[in-house]
Backbone atoms as SQL, in Angstrom:
CREATE TABLE atoms (id INTEGER PRIMARY KEY, chain TEXT, resi INTEGER, resn TEXT, atom TEXT, x REAL, y REAL, z REAL);
INSERT INTO atoms VALUES
  (1, 'A', 1, 'UNK', 'N', 93.667, 103.562, 124.306),
  (2, 'A', 1, 'UNK', 'CA', 93.783, 104.175, 125.610),
  (3, 'A', 1, 'UNK', 'C', 93.974, 103.125, 126.685),
  (4, 'A', 2, 'UNK', 'N', 94.969, 102.298, 126.582),
  (5, 'A', 2, 'UNK', 'CA', 95.142, 101.222, 127.556),
  (6, 'A', 2, 'UNK', 'C', 95.497, 101.705, 128.957),
  (7, 'A', 3, 'UNK', 'N', 95.907, 102.951, 129.117),
  (8, 'A', 3, 'UNK', 'CA', 96.306, 103.432, 130.436),
  (9, 'A', 3, 'UNK', 'C', 95.275, 104.355, 131.069),
  (10, 'A', 4, 'UNK', 'N', 94.069, 104.421, 130.504),
  (11, 'A', 4, 'UNK', 'CA', 93.050, 105.329, 131.011),
  (12, 'A', 4, 'UNK', 'C', 91.774, 104.572, 131.371),
  (13, 'A', 5, 'UNK', 'N', 91.068, 105.095, 132.354),
  (14, 'A', 5, 'UNK', 'CA', 89.757, 104.557, 132.698),
  (15, 'A', 5, 'UNK', 'C', 88.782, 105.023, 131.625),
  (16, 'A', 6, 'UNK', 'N', 87.938, 104.112, 131.142),
  (17, 'A', 6, 'UNK', 'CA', 86.959, 104.474, 130.124),
  (18, 'A', 6, 'UNK', 'C', 85.559, 104.055, 130.566),
  (19, 'A', 7, 'UNK', 'N', 84.563, 104.791, 130.101),
  (20, 'A', 7, 'UNK', 'CA', 83.166, 104.481, 130.354),
  (21, 'A', 7, 'UNK', 'C', 82.481, 104.337, 129.003),
  (22, 'A', 8, 'UNK', 'N', 81.908, 103.172, 128.735),
  (23, 'A', 8, 'UNK', 'CA', 81.236, 102.912, 127.471),
  (24, 'A', 8, 'UNK', 'C', 79.731, 102.833, 127.711),
  (25, 'A', 9, 'UNK', 'N', 78.998, 103.720, 127.081),
  (26, 'A', 9, 'UNK', 'CA', 77.537, 103.756, 127.178),
  (27, 'A', 9, 'UNK', 'C', 76.958, 102.649, 126.301),
  (28, 'A', 10, 'UNK', 'N', 76.164, 101.753, 126.887),
  (29, 'A', 10, 'UNK', 'CA', 75.591, 100.634, 126.145),
  (30, 'A', 10, 'UNK', 'C', 74.092, 100.793, 125.899),
  (31, 'A', 11, 'UNK', 'N', 73.535, 101.968, 126.195),
  (32, 'A', 11, 'UNK', 'CA', 72.101, 102.162, 125.977),
  (33, 'A', 11, 'UNK', 'C', 71.755, 102.178, 124.490),
  (34, 'A', 12, 'UNK', 'N', 72.698, 102.601, 123.655),
  (35, 'A', 12, 'UNK', 'CA', 72.549, 102.526, 122.197),
  (36, 'A', 12, 'UNK', 'C', 73.800, 101.852, 121.652),
  (37, 'A', 13, 'UNK', 'N', 73.880, 100.537, 121.787),
  (38, 'A', 13, 'UNK', 'CA', 75.119, 99.836, 121.437),
  (39, 'A', 13, 'UNK', 'C', 75.373, 99.805, 119.935),
  (40, 'A', 14, 'UNK', 'N', 76.649, 99.722, 119.557),
  (41, 'A', 14, 'UNK', 'CA', 76.964, 99.498, 118.146),
  (42, 'A', 14, 'UNK', 'C', 76.485, 98.109, 117.740),
  (43, 'A', 15, 'UNK', 'N', 76.373, 97.862, 116.456),
  (44, 'A', 15, 'UNK', 'CA', 75.880, 96.579, 115.948),
  (45, 'A', 15, 'UNK', 'C', 76.926, 95.933, 115.042),
  (46, 'A', 16, 'UNK', 'N', 76.921, 94.601, 115.018),
  (47, 'A', 16, 'UNK', 'CA', 77.799, 93.892, 114.085),
  (48, 'A', 16, 'UNK', 'C', 77.133, 93.849, 112.711),
  (49, 'A', 17, 'UNK', 'N', 77.742, 93.168, 111.760),
  (50, 'A', 17, 'UNK', 'CA', 77.219, 93.137, 110.391),
  (51, 'A', 17, 'UNK', 'C', 75.882, 92.409, 110.279),
  (52, 'A', 18, 'UNK', 'N', 75.548, 91.575, 111.260),
  (53, 'A', 18, 'UNK', 'CA', 74.258, 90.875, 111.276),
  (54, 'A', 18, 'UNK', 'C', 73.193, 91.650, 112.050),
  (55, 'A', 19, 'UNK', 'N', 73.562, 92.810, 112.583),
  (56, 'A', 19, 'UNK', 'CA', 72.617, 93.620, 113.337),
  (57, 'A', 19, 'UNK', 'C', 72.543, 93.294, 114.810),
  (58, 'A', 20, 'UNK', 'N', 73.382, 92.381, 115.280),
  (59, 'A', 20, 'UNK', 'CA', 73.388, 92.008, 116.700),
  (60, 'A', 20, 'UNK', 'C', 74.141, 93.065, 117.508),
  (61, 'A', 21, 'UNK', 'N', 73.666, 93.373, 118.739),
  (62, 'A', 21, 'UNK', 'CA', 74.339, 94.385, 119.546),
  (63, 'A', 21, 'UNK', 'C', 75.723, 93.918, 120.012),
  (64, 'A', 22, 'UNK', 'N', 76.642, 94.871, 120.060),
  (65, 'A', 22, 'UNK', 'CA', 77.998, 94.626, 120.561),
  (66, 'A', 22, 'UNK', 'C', 78.183, 95.383, 121.861),
  (67, 'A', 23, 'UNK', 'N', 78.999, 94.973, 122.755),
  (68, 'A', 23, 'UNK', 'CA', 79.770, 93.734, 122.746),
  (69, 'A', 23, 'UNK', 'C', 78.883, 92.540, 123.095),
  (70, 'A', 24, 'UNK', 'N', 79.347, 91.350, 122.702),
  (71, 'A', 24, 'UNK', 'CA', 78.587, 90.127, 122.981),
  (72, 'A', 24, 'UNK', 'C', 79.275, 89.245, 124.023),
  (73, 'A', 25, 'UNK', 'N', 80.301, 89.775, 124.652),
  (74, 'A', 25, 'UNK', 'CA', 80.959, 89.085, 125.772),
  (75, 'A', 25, 'UNK', 'C', 81.701, 90.138, 126.588),
  (76, 'A', 26, 'UNK', 'N', 81.977, 89.804, 127.825),
  (77, 'A', 26, 'UNK', 'CA', 82.672, 90.731, 128.715),
  (78, 'A', 26, 'UNK', 'C', 83.673, 89.952, 129.546),
  (79, 'A', 27, 'UNK', 'N', 84.804, 90.569, 129.818),
  (80, 'A', 27, 'UNK', 'CA', 85.846, 89.928, 130.612),
  (81, 'A', 27, 'UNK', 'C', 85.884, 90.560, 131.994),
  (82, 'A', 28, 'UNK', 'N', 85.931, 89.718, 132.989),
  (83, 'A', 28, 'UNK', 'CA', 86.048, 90.157, 134.376),
  (84, 'A', 28, 'UNK', 'C', 87.177, 89.366, 135.002),
  (85, 'A', 29, 'UNK', 'N', 88.228, 90.075, 135.335),
  (86, 'A', 29, 'UNK', 'CA', 89.446, 89.464, 135.855),
  (87, 'A', 29, 'UNK', 'C', 89.971, 88.462, 134.844),
  (88, 'A', 30, 'UNK', 'N', 89.921, 87.165, 135.095),
  (89, 'A', 30, 'UNK', 'CA', 90.469, 86.203, 134.143),
  (90, 'A', 30, 'UNK', 'C', 89.381, 85.385, 133.451),
  (91, 'A', 31, 'UNK', 'N', 88.121, 85.723, 133.681),
  (92, 'A', 31, 'UNK', 'CA', 87.016, 84.974, 133.075),
  (93, 'A', 31, 'UNK', 'C', 86.324, 85.805, 131.998),
  (94, 'A', 32, 'UNK', 'N', 85.863, 85.139, 130.946),
  (95, 'A', 32, 'UNK', 'CA', 85.093, 85.786, 129.898),
  (96, 'A', 32, 'UNK', 'C', 83.689, 85.211, 129.907),
  (97, 'A', 33, 'UNK', 'N', 82.695, 86.091, 129.965),
  (98, 'A', 33, 'UNK', 'CA', 81.303, 85.670, 129.966),
  (99, 'A', 33, 'UNK', 'C', 80.677, 86.033, 128.626),
  (100, 'A', 34, 'UNK', 'N', 80.146, 85.050, 127.923),
  (101, 'A', 34, 'UNK', 'CA', 79.474, 85.290, 126.656),
  (102, 'A', 34, 'UNK', 'C', 78.001, 85.530, 126.939),
  (103, 'A', 35, 'UNK', 'N', 77.557, 86.756, 126.747),
  (104, 'A', 35, 'UNK', 'CA', 76.159, 87.120, 126.929),
  (105, 'A', 35, 'UNK', 'C', 75.906, 88.436, 126.192),
  (106, 'A', 36, 'UNK', 'N', 74.643, 88.770, 125.946),
  (107, 'A', 36, 'UNK', 'CA', 74.364, 90.057, 125.311),
  (108, 'A', 36, 'UNK', 'C', 74.599, 91.184, 126.330),
  (109, 'A', 37, 'UNK', 'N', 75.776, 91.720, 126.329),
  (110, 'A', 37, 'UNK', 'CA', 76.197, 92.690, 127.345),
  (111, 'A', 37, 'UNK', 'C', 75.249, 93.885, 127.436),
  (112, 'A', 38, 'UNK', 'N', 74.787, 94.485, 126.318),
  (113, 'A', 38, 'UNK', 'CA', 73.869, 95.618, 126.439),
  (114, 'A', 38, 'UNK', 'C', 72.542, 95.269, 127.115),
  (115, 'A', 39, 'UNK', 'N', 72.118, 94.011, 127.066),
  (116, 'A', 39, 'UNK', 'CA', 70.889, 93.605, 127.741),
  (117, 'A', 39, 'UNK', 'C', 71.101, 93.502, 129.257),
  (118, 'A', 40, 'UNK', 'N', 72.333, 93.288, 129.673),
  (119, 'A', 40, 'UNK', 'CA', 72.626, 93.112, 131.091),
  (120, 'A', 40, 'UNK', 'C', 73.120, 94.388, 131.778),
  (121, 'A', 41, 'UNK', 'N', 73.724, 95.285, 131.023),
  (122, 'A', 41, 'UNK', 'CA', 74.345, 96.477, 131.605),
  (123, 'A', 41, 'UNK', 'C', 73.979, 97.733, 130.820),
  (124, 'A', 42, 'UNK', 'N', 73.906, 98.872, 131.508),
  (125, 'A', 42, 'UNK', 'CA', 73.705, 100.162, 130.843),
  (126, 'A', 42, 'UNK', 'C', 75.027, 100.751, 130.371),
  (127, 'A', 43, 'UNK', 'N', 76.101, 100.398, 131.062),
  (128, 'A', 43, 'UNK', 'CA', 77.418, 100.928, 130.733),
  (129, 'A', 43, 'UNK', 'C', 78.488, 99.980, 131.254),
  (130, 'A', 44, 'UNK', 'N', 79.692, 100.140, 130.730),
  (131, 'A', 44, 'UNK', 'CA', 80.833, 99.358, 131.200),
  (132, 'A', 44, 'UNK', 'C', 81.946, 100.332, 131.555),
  (133, 'A', 45, 'UNK', 'N', 82.462, 100.215, 132.763),
  (134, 'A', 45, 'UNK', 'CA', 83.587, 101.006, 133.226),
  (135, 'A', 45, 'UNK', 'C', 84.821, 100.110, 133.163),
  (136, 'A', 46, 'UNK', 'N', 85.793, 100.510, 132.375),
  (137, 'A', 46, 'UNK', 'CA', 87.016, 99.718, 132.226),
  (138, 'A', 46, 'UNK', 'C', 88.154, 100.402, 132.972),
  (139, 'A', 47, 'UNK', 'N', 88.794, 99.639, 133.841),
  (140, 'A', 47, 'UNK', 'CA', 89.957, 100.139, 134.571),
  (141, 'A', 47, 'UNK', 'C', 91.161, 99.302, 134.176),
  (142, 'A', 48, 'UNK', 'N', 92.216, 99.941, 133.665),
  (143, 'A', 48, 'UNK', 'CA', 93.362, 99.173, 133.172),
  (144, 'A', 48, 'UNK', 'C', 94.160, 98.474, 134.267),
  (145, 'A', 49, 'UNK', 'N', 94.213, 99.064, 135.449),
  (146, 'A', 49, 'UNK', 'CA', 95.005, 98.493, 136.537),
  (147, 'A', 49, 'UNK', 'C', 94.243, 98.626, 137.849),
  (148, 'A', 50, 'UNK', 'N', 94.252, 97.570, 138.619),
  (149, 'A', 50, 'UNK', 'CA', 93.618, 97.600, 139.928),
  (150, 'A', 50, 'UNK', 'C', 94.628, 97.089, 140.941),
  (151, 'A', 51, 'UNK', 'N', 94.787, 97.829, 142.009),
  (152, 'A', 51, 'UNK', 'CA', 95.654, 97.372, 143.099),
  (153, 'A', 51, 'UNK', 'C', 94.817, 97.244, 144.361),
  (154, 'A', 52, 'UNK', 'N', 95.065, 96.204, 145.080),
  (155, 'A', 52, 'UNK', 'CA', 94.322, 95.941, 146.301),
  (156, 'A', 52, 'UNK', 'C', 94.951, 96.648, 147.483),
  (157, 'A', 53, 'UNK', 'N', 94.100, 97.252, 148.285),
  (158, 'A', 53, 'UNK', 'CA', 94.548, 97.889, 149.529),
  (159, 'A', 53, 'UNK', 'C', 94.748, 96.781, 150.558),
  (160, 'A', 54, 'UNK', 'N', 95.982, 96.559, 151.048),
  (161, 'A', 54, 'UNK', 'CA', 96.233, 95.451, 151.977),
  (162, 'A', 54, 'UNK', 'C', 95.469, 95.565, 153.309),
  (163, 'A', 55, 'UNK', 'N', 94.986, 96.754, 153.630),
  (164, 'A', 55, 'UNK', 'CA', 94.254, 96.922, 154.899),
  (165, 'A', 55, 'UNK', 'C', 92.797, 96.474, 154.796),
  (166, 'A', 56, 'UNK', 'N', 92.325, 96.161, 153.574),
  (167, 'A', 56, 'UNK', 'CA', 90.945, 95.732, 153.387),
  (168, 'A', 56, 'UNK', 'C', 90.907, 94.212, 153.358),
  (169, 'A', 57, 'UNK', 'N', 90.246, 93.592, 154.340),
  (170, 'A', 57, 'UNK', 'CA', 90.180, 92.124, 154.379),
  (171, 'A', 57, 'UNK', 'C', 89.201, 91.566, 153.355),
  (172, 'A', 58, 'UNK', 'N', 89.477, 90.383, 152.862),
  (173, 'A', 58, 'UNK', 'CA', 88.589, 89.668, 151.957),
  (174, 'A', 58, 'UNK', 'C', 88.256, 88.327, 152.542);
């Protein structure tokens, strides 16, 4: 579903073959952070495309 917004519930995360919770890293923009994602977040909202509103200053 690369063209749809998805919400992944991490309160009961899937496990890898060693029993460790998945996912074990998360990507934000162009950076990847290696951490136990379920320990840091309850859910992950994935948006395939983001466009900036030019009227909003940064």
